[in-house]
C-alpha atoms as a PDB file:
ATOM      1  CA  UNK A   1      -0.198  -0.109  -0.004  1.00  0.00           C
ATOM      2  CA  UNK A   2       2.224   2.757  -1.195  1.00  0.00           C
ATOM      3  CA  UNK A   3       0.732   5.812   0.519  1.00  0.00           C
ATOM      4  CA  UNK A   4       0.611   3.987   3.624  1.00  0.00           C
ATOM      5  CA  UNK A   5       3.755   5.133   5.871  1.00  0.00           C
ATOM      6  CA  UNK A   6       5.926   2.313   6.403  1.00  0.00           C
ATOM      7  CA  UNK A   7       5.487   1.923  10.017  1.00  0.00           C
ATOM      8  CA  UNK A   8       1.804   1.969   9.746  1.00  0.00           C
ATOM      9  CA  UNK A   9       1.727  -0.587   6.881  1.00  0.00           C
ATOM     10  CA  UNK A  10       3.891  -2.971   9.239  1.00  0.00           C
ATOM     11  CA  UNK A  11       1.426  -2.267  11.964  1.00  0.00           C
ATOM     12  CA  UNK A  12      -1.518  -3.439   9.836  1.00  0.00           C
ATOM     13  CA  UNK A  13       0.477  -6.757   8.531  1.00  0.00           C
ATOM     14  CA  UNK A  14       1.507  -7.349  12.139  1.00  0.00           C
ATOM     15  CA  UNK A  15      -2.297  -7.212  13.492  1.00  0.00           C
ATOM     16  CA  UNK A  16      -3.801  -9.428  10.572  1.00  0.00           C
ATOM     17  CA  UNK A  17      -1.214 -12.086  11.398  1.00  0.00           C
ATOM     18  CA  UNK A  18      -2.067 -11.636  14.940  1.00  0.00           C
ATOM     19  CA  UNK A  19      -5.911 -12.029  14.286  1.00  0.00           C
ATOM     20  CA  UNK A  20      -5.190 -14.778  11.579  1.00  0.00           C
ATOM     21  CA  UNK A  21      -3.334 -16.772  14.660  1.00  0.00           C
ATOM     22  CA  UNK A  22      -6.017 -15.865  16.991  1.00  0.00           C
ATOM     23  CA  UNK A  23      -8.768 -17.288  14.641  1.00  0.00           C
ATOM     24  CA  UNK A  24      -6.709 -20.544  14.452  1.00  0.00           C
ATOM     25  CA  UNK A  25      -6.453 -20.080  10.795  1.00  0.00           C
ATOM     26  CA  UNK A  26      -3.500 -21.437   8.727  1.00  0.00           C
ATOM     27  CA  UNK A  27      -1.811 -19.051   6.144  1.00  0.00           C
ATOM     28  CA  UNK A  28      -3.491 -21.563   3.295  1.00  0.00           C
ATOM     29  CA  UNK A  29      -6.982 -21.449   5.161  1.00  0.00           C
ATOM     30  CA  UNK A  30      -6.677 -17.817   5.236  1.00  0.00           C
ATOM     31  CA  UNK A  31      -5.824 -17.374   1.894  1.00  0.00           C
ATOM     32  CA  UNK A  32      -8.543 -19.341   0.629  1.00  0.00           C
ATOM     33  CA  UNK A  33     -10.934 -17.028   2.583  1.00  0.00           C
ATOM     34  CA  UNK A  34      -9.398 -14.010   1.485  1.00  0.00           C
ATOM     35  CA  UNK A  35      -9.183 -14.974  -2.148  1.00  0.00           C
ATOM     36  CA  UNK A  36      -5.140 -15.110  -1.926  1.00  0.00           C
ATOM     37  CA  UNK A  37      -2.448 -18.316  -2.377  1.00  0.00           C
ATOM     38  CA  UNK A  38      -0.695 -19.227   0.868  1.00  0.00           C
ATOM     39  CA  UNK A  39       2.462 -18.079  -0.715  1.00  0.00           C
ATOM     40  CA  UNK A  40       1.250 -14.614  -1.235  1.00  0.00           C
ATOM     41  CA  UNK A  41      -0.141 -14.429   2.422  1.00  0.00           C
ATOM     42  CA  UNK A  42       3.594 -15.846   3.540  1.00  0.00           C
ATOM     43  CA  UNK A  43       4.967 -12.959   1.357  1.00  0.00           C
ATOM     44  CA  UNK A  44       2.918 -10.163   2.855  1.00  0.00           C
ATOM     45  CA  UNK A  45       3.266 -11.380   6.215  1.00  0.00           C
ATOM     46  CA  UNK A  46       6.907 -11.398   6.093  1.00  0.00           C
ATOM     47  CA  UNK A  47       7.278  -7.930   4.341  1.00  0.00           C
ATOM     48  CA  UNK A  48       8.297  -9.384   0.982  1.00  0.00           C
ATOM     49  CA  UNK A  49       5.246  -8.512  -0.862  1.00  0.00           C
ATOM     50  CA  UNK A  50       3.682  -5.185  -0.684  1.00  0.00           C
ATOM     51  CA  UNK A  51       0.350  -4.691   1.428  1.00  0.00           C
ATOM     52  CA  UNK A  52      -2.545  -3.758  -0.973  1.00  0.00           C
ATOM     53  CA  UNK A  53      -5.972  -2.449  -0.515  1.00  0.00           C
ATOM     54  CA  UNK A  54      -7.219  -6.153  -2.140  1.00  0.00           C
ATOM     55  CA  UNK A  55      -5.290  -7.900   0.510  1.00  0.00           C
ATOM     56  CA  UNK A  56      -6.632  -5.665   3.396  1.00  0.00           C
ATOM     57  CA  UNK A  57     -10.256  -6.208   2.361  1.00  0.00           C
ATOM     58  CA  UNK A  58      -9.882 -10.159   1.765  1.00  0.00           C
ATOM     59  CA  UNK A  59      -8.329 -10.123   5.389  1.00  0.00           C
ATOM     60  CA  UNK A  60     -11.261  -8.358   6.438  1.00  0.00           C
ATOM     61  CA  UNK A  61     -13.737 -10.663   4.971  1.00  0.00           C
ATOM     62  CA  UNK A  62     -11.370 -13.817   6.179  1.00  0.00           C
ATOM     63  CA  UNK A  63     -11.880 -12.474   9.679  1.00  0.00           C
ATOM     64  CA  UNK A  64     -15.246 -11.415   9.620  1.00  0.00           C
ATOM     65  CA  UNK A  65     -14.247  -7.826  11.578  1.00  0.00           C
ATOM     66  CA  UNK A  66     -16.651  -5.705   9.582  1.00  0.00           C
ATOM     67  CA  UNK A  67     -13.945  -3.999   7.629  1.00  0.00           C
ATOM     68  CA  UNK A  68     -11.743  -3.148  10.658  1.00  0.00           C
ATOM     69  CA  UNK A  69      -8.375  -3.173   8.802  1.00  0.00           C
ATOM     70  CA  UNK A  70      -9.414  -1.160   5.607  1.00  0.00           C
ATOM     71  CA  UNK A  71     -10.939   1.680   7.886  1.00  0.00           C
ATOM     72  CA  UNK A  72      -7.530   1.563   9.968  1.00  0.00           C
ATOM     73  CA  UNK A  73      -5.465   1.924   6.717  1.00  0.00           C
ATOM     74  CA  UNK A  74      -7.872   4.707   5.456  1.00  0.00           C
ATOM     75  CA  UNK A  75      -7.897   6.537   8.572  1.00  0.00           C
ATOM     76  CA  UNK A  76      -4.111   6.985   8.966  1.00  0.00           C
ATOM     77  CA  UNK A  77      -2.828   6.334   5.373  1.00  0.00           C
ATOM     78  CA  UNK A  78      -4.977   7.229   2.697  1.00  0.00           C
ATOM     79  CA  UNK A  79      -8.347   8.051   1.312  1.00  0.00           C
ATOM     80  CA  UNK A  80     -10.301   4.556   0.415  1.00  0.00           C
ATOM     81  CA  UNK A  81     -10.921   5.982  -2.987  1.00  0.00           C
ATOM     82  CA  UNK A  82      -7.318   6.707  -3.602  1.00  0.00           C
ATOM     83  CA  UNK A  83      -6.051   3.077  -2.610  1.00  0.00           C
ATOM     84  CA  UNK A  84      -6.713   1.129  -5.642  1.00  0.00           C
ATOM     85  CA  UNK A  85      -4.720   3.585  -7.537  1.00  0.00           C
ATOM     86  CA  UNK A  86      -1.829   3.413  -5.550  1.00  0.00           C
ATOM     87  CA  UNK A  87      -1.785  -0.314  -6.328  1.00  0.00           C
ATOM     88  CA  UNK A  88      -2.281   0.190 -10.047  1.00  0.00           C
ATOM     89  CA  UNK A  89       0.568   2.789  -9.497  1.00  0.00           C
ATOM     90  CA  UNK A  90       3.051   0.787  -7.828  1.00  0.00           C
ATOM     91  CA  UNK A  91       2.485  -1.962 -10.352  1.00  0.00           C
ATOM     92  CA  UNK A  92       2.795   0.228 -13.439  1.00  0.00           C
ATOM     93  CA  UNK A  93       5.890  -0.003 -15.731  1.00  0.00           C
ATOM     94  CA  UNK A  94       4.548   3.047 -17.116  1.00  0.00           C
ATOM     95  CA  UNK A  95       2.988   6.130 -15.640  1.00  0.00           C
ATOM     96  CA  UNK A  96       1.325   9.305 -17.262  1.00  0.00           C
ATOM     97  CA  UNK A  97      -0.035  12.563 -14.882  1.00  0.00           C
ATOM     98  CA  UNK A  98      -1.215  15.549 -16.258  1.00  0.00           C
ATOM     99  CA  UNK A  99      -1.843  18.383 -13.769  1.00  0.00           C
ATOM    100  CA  UNK A 100      -2.809  21.750 -14.712  1.00  0.00           C
ATOM    101  CA  UNK A 101      -2.625  23.448 -11.244  1.00  0.00           C
ATOM    102  CA  UNK A 102      -0.510  21.380  -9.014  1.00  0.00           C
ATOM    103  CA  UNK A 103       2.904  19.334  -8.935  1.00  0.00           C
ATOM    104  CA  UNK A 104       2.022  15.811  -9.153  1.00  0.00           C
ATOM    105  CA  UNK A 105       2.414  14.132  -5.938  1.00  0.00           C
ATOM    106  CA  UNK A 106       5.603  12.042  -7.043  1.00  0.00           C
ATOM    107  CA  UNK A 107       7.197  14.990  -7.707  1.00  0.00           C
ATOM    108  CA  UNK A 108       6.395  17.269  -4.507  1.00  0.00           C
ATOM    109  CA  UNK A 109       8.872  18.104  -2.251  1.00  0.00           C
ATOM    110  CA  UNK A 110       8.031  17.963   1.653  1.00  0.00           C
ATOM    111  CA  UNK A 111       7.357  21.529   2.025  1.00  0.00           C
ATOM    112  CA  UNK A 112       5.344  21.887  -0.776  1.00  0.00           C
ATOM    113  CA  UNK A 113       2.928  18.791  -0.218  1.00  0.00           C
ATOM    114  CA  UNK A 114       2.556  19.849   3.394  1.00  0.00           C
ATOM    115  CA  UNK A 115       1.664  23.350   2.323  1.00  0.00           C
ATOM    116  CA  UNK A 116      -1.081  21.774  -0.409  1.00  0.00           C
ATOM    117  CA  UNK A 117      -2.540  19.375   2.099  1.00  0.00           C
ATOM    118  CA  UNK A 118      -2.776  22.432   4.910  1.00  0.00           C
ATOM    119  CA  UNK A 119      -5.576  23.775   2.453  1.00  0.00           C
ATOM    120  CA  UNK A 120      -7.766  20.902   3.340  1.00  0.00           C
ATOM    121  CA  UNK A 121      -9.310  22.462   6.130  1.00  0.00           C
ATOM    122  CA  UNK A 122     -10.786  19.118   7.866  1.00  0.00           C
ATOM    123  CA  UNK A 123      -7.385  17.443   8.166  1.00  0.00           C
ATOM    124  CA  UNK A 124      -5.667  17.987  11.698  1.00  0.00           C
ATOM    125  CA  UNK A 125      -2.019  18.469  11.790  1.00  0.00           C
ATOM    126  CA  UNK A 126      -1.249  15.000  12.847  1.00  0.00           C
ATOM    127  CA  UNK A 127      -3.044  13.671   9.510  1.00  0.00           C
ATOM    128  CA  UNK A 128      -1.418  16.408   7.325  1.00  0.00           C
ATOM    129  CA  UNK A 129       1.641  14.707   8.664  1.00  0.00           C
ATOM    130  CA  UNK A 130       0.830  11.342   8.334  1.00  0.00           C
ATOM    131  CA  UNK A 131      -0.340  12.225   4.520  1.00  0.00           C
ATOM    132  CA  UNK A 132       2.721  14.098   3.719  1.00  0.00           C
ATOM    133  CA  UNK A 133       4.970  10.983   4.879  1.00  0.00           C
ATOM    134  CA  UNK A 134       2.964   8.791   2.805  1.00  0.00           C
ATOM    135  CA  UNK A 135       3.545  10.692  -0.090  1.00  0.00           C
ATOM    136  CA  UNK A 136       7.008  10.818   0.644  1.00  0.00           C
ATOM    137  CA  UNK A 137       7.203   7.200   0.979  1.00  0.00           C
ATOM    138  CA  UNK A 138       5.121   6.729  -2.361  1.00  0.00           C
ATOM    139  CA  UNK A 139       7.980   8.584  -4.318  1.00  0.00           C
ATOM    140  CA  UNK A 140      10.337   5.330  -3.799  1.00  0.00           C
ATOM    141  CA  UNK A 141       8.722   3.887  -6.991  1.00  0.00           C
ATOM    142  CA  UNK A 142      10.932   6.457  -9.098  1.00  0.00           C
ATOM    143  CA  UNK A 143      14.164   5.711  -7.518  1.00  0.00           C
ATOM    144  CA  UNK A 144      13.666   1.967  -6.415  1.00  0.00           C
ATOM    145  CA  UNK A 145      14.919  -1.019  -8.673  1.00  0.00           C
ATOM    146  CA  UNK A 146      11.849  -1.323 -10.575  1.00  0.00           C
ATOM    147  CA  UNK A 147      11.361   2.092 -11.936  1.00  0.00           C
ATOM    148  CA  UNK A 148       8.334   2.981 -14.182  1.00  0.00           C
ATOM    149  CA  UNK A 149       9.075   5.491 -17.267  1.00  0.00           C
ATOM    150  CA  UNK A 150       7.244   8.388 -15.803  1.00  0.00           C
ATOM    151  CA  UNK A 151       5.840  11.220 -17.898  1.00  0.00           C
ATOM    152  CA  UNK A 152       4.722  14.161 -16.506  1.00  0.00           C
ATOM    153  CA  UNK A 153       2.725  17.277 -18.241  1.00  0.00           C
ATOM    154  CA  UNK A 154       2.609  20.297 -16.204  1.00  0.00           C
ATOM    155  CA  UNK A 155       0.699  23.952 -16.795  1.00  0.00           C
ATOM    156  CA  UNK A 156       3.161  26.607 -16.724  1.00  0.00           C
ATOM    157  CA  UNK A 157       0.850  28.208 -14.125  1.00  0.00           C
ATOM    158  CA  UNK A 158       1.360  25.218 -11.779  1.00  0.00           C
ATOM    159  CA  UNK A 159       5.373  26.306 -11.887  1.00  0.00           C
ATOM    160  CA  UNK A 160       4.762  29.933 -11.350  1.00  0.00           C
ATOM    161  CA  UNK A 161       2.545  30.057  -8.643  1.00  0.00           C
ATOM    162  CA  UNK A 162       3.369  32.584  -6.127  1.00  0.00           C
ATOM    163  CA  UNK A 163       1.940  34.018  -2.556  1.00  0.00           C
ATOM    164  CA  UNK A 164       2.861  35.189   0.819  1.00  0.00           C
ATOM    165  CA  UNK A 165       5.731  32.822   2.095  1.00  0.00           C
ATOM    166  CA  UNK A 166       5.511  30.705  -1.243  1.00  0.00           C
ATOM    167  CA  UNK A 167       8.635  31.943  -3.169  1.00  0.00           C
ATOM    168  CA  UNK A 168      11.055  29.913  -1.391  1.00  0.00           C
ATOM    169  CA  UNK A 169       8.790  27.012  -1.306  1.00  0.00           C
ATOM    170  CA  UNK A 170       8.373  27.272  -4.830  1.00  0.00           C
ATOM    171  CA  UNK A 171      12.227  27.719  -5.529  1.00  0.00           C
ATOM    172  CA  UNK A 172      12.863  24.239  -3.809  1.00  0.00           C
ATOM    173  CA  UNK A 173       9.876  22.683  -5.498  1.00  0.00           C
ATOM    174  CA  UNK A 174      11.016  23.817  -9.005  1.00  0.00           C
ATOM    175  CA  UNK A 175      14.545  22.642  -8.354  1.00  0.00           C
ATOM    176  CA  UNK A 176      13.460  19.431  -7.525  1.00  0.00           C
ATOM    177  CA  UNK A 177      11.535  19.338 -10.792  1.00  0.00           C
ATOM    178  CA  UNK A 178      14.697  20.139 -12.700  1.00  0.00           C
ATOM    179  CA  UNK A 179      16.565  17.239 -10.889  1.00  0.00           C
ATOM    180  CA  UNK A 180      14.183  14.604 -11.492  1.00  0.00           C
ATOM    181  CA  UNK A 181      13.565  15.835 -15.027  1.00  0.00           C
ATOM    182  CA  UNK A 182      17.070  15.050 -15.535  1.00  0.00           C
ATOM    183  CA  UNK A 183      16.789  11.575 -14.667  1.00  0.00           C
ATOM    184  CA  UNK A 184      16.362   9.007 -17.829  1.00  0.00           C
ATOM    185  CA  UNK A 185      13.523   7.316 -16.935  1.00  0.00           C
ATOM    186  CA  UNK A 186      11.580  10.832 -15.724  1.00  0.00           C
ATOM    187  CA  UNK A 187      10.073  12.998 -18.341  1.00  0.00           C
ATOM    188  CA  UNK A 188       8.666  16.386 -17.389  1.00  0.00           C
ATOM    189  CA  UNK A 189       7.029  18.505 -20.166  1.00  0.00           C
ATOM    190  CA  UNK A 190       5.424  22.109 -19.352  1.00  0.00           C
ATOM    191  CA  UNK A 191       2.577  23.590 -21.572  1.00  0.00           C
ATOM    192  CA  UNK A 192       3.571  27.338 -21.646  1.00  0.00           C
ATOM    193  CA  UNK A 193       1.009  29.922 -20.623  1.00  0.00           C
ATOM    194  CA  UNK A 194       1.115  31.296 -24.122  1.00  0.00           C
ATOM    195  CA  UNK A 195      -0.633  28.074 -25.104  1.00  0.00           C
ATOM    196  CA  UNK A 196      -3.881  29.616 -24.002  1.00  0.00           C
ATOM    197  CA  UNK A 197      -6.848  27.094 -23.709  1.00  0.00           C
ATOM    198  CA  UNK A 198      -6.322  23.610 -24.145  1.00  0.00           C
ATOM    199  CA  UNK A 199      -8.543  20.533 -23.129  1.00  0.00           C
ATOM    200  CA  UNK A 200      -6.479  19.777 -20.054  1.00  0.00           C
ATOM    201  CA  UNK A 201      -7.511  22.863 -18.164  1.00  0.00           C
ATOM    202  CA  UNK A 202     -10.923  20.652 -17.618  1.00  0.00           C
ATOM    203  CA  UNK A 203      -9.104  19.021 -14.986  1.00  0.00           C
ATOM    204  CA  UNK A 204      -6.123  16.541 -13.948  1.00  0.00           C
ATOM    205  CA  UNK A 205      -5.571  12.855 -14.767  1.00  0.00           C
ATOM    206  CA  UNK A 206      -3.560  10.194 -14.709  1.00  0.00           C
ATOM    207  CA  UNK A 207      -2.911   6.769 -16.527  1.00  0.00           C
ATOM    208  CA  UNK A 208      -0.874   3.914 -15.469  1.00  0.00           C
ATOM    209  CA  UNK A 209      -0.013   0.660 -17.683  1.00  0.00           C
ATOM    210  CA  UNK A 210       0.664  -2.741 -16.106  1.00  0.00           C
ATOM    211  CA  UNK A 211       3.383  -5.306 -16.657  1.00  0.00           C
ATOM    212  CA  UNK A 212       0.363  -6.979 -18.589  1.00  0.00           C
ATOM    213  CA  UNK A 213      -0.113  -4.204 -20.955  1.00  0.00           C
ATOM    214  CA  UNK A 214      -3.383  -3.032 -19.354  1.00  0.00           C
ATOM    215  CA  UNK A 215      -4.164   0.509 -18.765  1.00  0.00           C
ATOM    216  CA  UNK A 216      -5.993   2.012 -16.073  1.00  0.00           C
ATOM    217  CA  UNK A 217      -6.863   5.596 -15.683  1.00  0.00           C
ATOM    218  CA  UNK A 218      -7.581   8.062 -12.419  1.00  0.00           C
ATOM    219  CA  UNK A 219      -9.478  11.037 -11.952  1.00  0.00           C
ATOM    220  CA  UNK A 220      -9.476  13.627  -8.916  1.00  0.00           C
ATOM    221  CA  UNK A 221     -12.297  16.044  -7.930  1.00  0.00           C
ATOM    222  CA  UNK A 222     -13.037  17.664  -5.335  1.00  0.00           C
ATOM    223  CA  UNK A 223     -15.011  15.212  -3.483  1.00  0.00           C
ATOM    224  CA  UNK A 224     -12.647  12.200  -4.098  1.00  0.00           C
ATOM    225  CA  UNK A 225     -11.436  10.410  -7.184  1.00  0.00           C
ATOM    226  CA  UNK A 226     -12.139   7.426  -9.495  1.00  0.00           C
ATOM    227  CA  UNK A 227     -10.299   4.602 -11.102  1.00  0.00           C
ATOM    228  CA  UNK A 228     -10.979   4.210 -14.747  1.00  0.00           C
ATOM    229  CA  UNK A 229     -10.778   0.889 -16.168  1.00  0.00           C
ATOM    230  CA  UNK A 230     -13.230   0.697 -18.768  1.00  0.00           C
ATOM    231  CA  UNK A 231     -12.076   0.505 -22.591  1.00  0.00           C
ATOM    232  CA  UNK A 232     -13.761   3.460 -23.837  1.00  0.00           C
ATOM    233  CA  UNK A 233     -13.262   5.703 -20.792  1.00  0.00           C
ATOM    234  CA  UNK A 234      -9.568   4.706 -20.928  1.00  0.00           C
ATOM    235  CA  UNK A 235      -9.142   5.420 -24.471  1.00  0.00           C
ATOM    236  CA  UNK A 236     -10.842   9.097 -23.814  1.00  0.00           C
ATOM    237  CA  UNK A 237      -8.132   9.815 -21.390  1.00  0.00           C
ATOM    238  CA  UNK A 238      -5.249   8.666 -23.685  1.00  0.00           C
ATOM    239  CA  UNK A 239      -6.872  10.515 -26.469  1.00  0.00           C
ATOM    240  CA  UNK A 240      -6.580  13.594 -23.959  1.00  0.00           C
ATOM    241  CA  UNK A 241      -2.824  12.696 -23.071  1.00  0.00           C
ATOM    242  CA  UNK A 242      -2.118  12.998 -26.604  1.00  0.00           C
ATOM    243  CA  UNK A 243      -3.695  16.468 -26.735  1.00  0.00           C
ATOM    244  CA  UNK A 244      -1.964  17.797 -23.778  1.00  0.00           C
ATOM    245  CA  UNK A 245       1.413  16.286 -24.519  1.00  0.00           C
ATOM    246  CA  UNK A 246       1.094  17.883 -27.976  1.00  0.00           C
ATOM    247  CA  UNK A 247       0.725  21.040 -26.382  1.00  0.00           C
ATOM    248  CA  UNK A 248       3.515  20.818 -24.275  1.00  0.00           C
ATOM    249  CA  UNK A 249       7.019  21.909 -24.741  1.00  0.00           C
ATOM    250  CA  UNK A 250       9.750  19.299 -25.622  1.00  0.00           C
ATOM    251  CA  UNK A 251      11.788  17.770 -22.840  1.00  0.00           C
ATOM    252  CA  UNK A 252      15.017  19.969 -22.954  1.00  0.00           C
ATOM    253  CA  UNK A 253      12.617  23.154 -23.793  1.00  0.00           C
ATOM    254  CA  UNK A 254      10.930  22.227 -20.815  1.00  0.00           C
ATOM    255  CA  UNK A 255      13.959  21.819 -18.496  1.00  0.00           C
ATOM    256  CA  UNK A 256      15.227  25.404 -19.679  1.00  0.00           C
ATOM    257  CA  UNK A 257      11.813  27.010 -18.640  1.00  0.00           C
ATOM    258  CA  UNK A 258      11.980  25.247 -15.411  1.00  0.00           C
ATOM    259  CA  UNK A 259      15.622  27.133 -14.866  1.00  0.00           C
ATOM    260  CA  UNK A 260      14.155  30.259 -15.830  1.00  0.00           C
ATOM    261  CA  UNK A 261      11.223  30.017 -13.493  1.00  0.00           C
ATOM    262  CA  UNK A 262      13.423  29.060 -10.603  1.00  0.00           C
ATOM    263  CA  UNK A 263      15.508  31.928 -11.112  1.00  0.00           C
ATOM    264  CA  UNK A 264      12.470  34.289 -10.343  1.00  0.00           C
ATOM    265  CA  UNK A 265      11.220  32.281  -7.428  1.00  0.00           C
ATOM    266  CA  UNK A 266      12.707  33.639  -3.851  1.00  0.00           C
ATOM    267  CA  UNK A 267      11.625  34.043  -0.474  1.00  0.00           C
ATOM    268  CA  UNK A 268       8.945  36.580  -0.008  1.00  0.00           C
END
């Protein structure tokens, strides 16, 4: 579960293992009830395989606990609507993100992420910090051994945002974008403001391609988000991706623009 902080993920796995033992279920019996093989259960309990929302839901079913573990993961990790996308993101061989107003979470620095999350008024300080920690740990997919090809398209407005106390944070954020954009498997493209109106201004979206070649999409809105897996809907997102990608500057020109923007950001 990529967006749950490591200690919480380990805690949930430990609690599932203890609950399974207390119920007298072997890994094989538990796996049958949860919908997983005994080897899969063993790998999750041994922390050699990632904890996923599907496994958590299966554990809740097997243990008849009324969804306790899913509520726990949702409360302290990530919103329940986001967890299926995190599974797709973690397993992807290719990732494509379009963001018209913000920096994608996988490319955010800690100070920027914290500032963004603090705009959500119903989050407590502890919940903000838990989500910041989760977002930072989630970024490991870009630096791990099995790195996906990552392509992000941003609108220039997202990197030029200013405001009280934001200058220093944006300078740090844009510097990080430049560092990431120069990695061979990371491509950052910027749509210049001069491009005017384009289809991407309707909202952010993301696409993930699995190792089996299956594409899924993700859409966020003010109330949550949705994983998109129907062929016609994925095709629509892919067409929109081509549109926004065609509006963006090439990779090297985008990095040059990021460097120009970095030079104008500073403490305010």
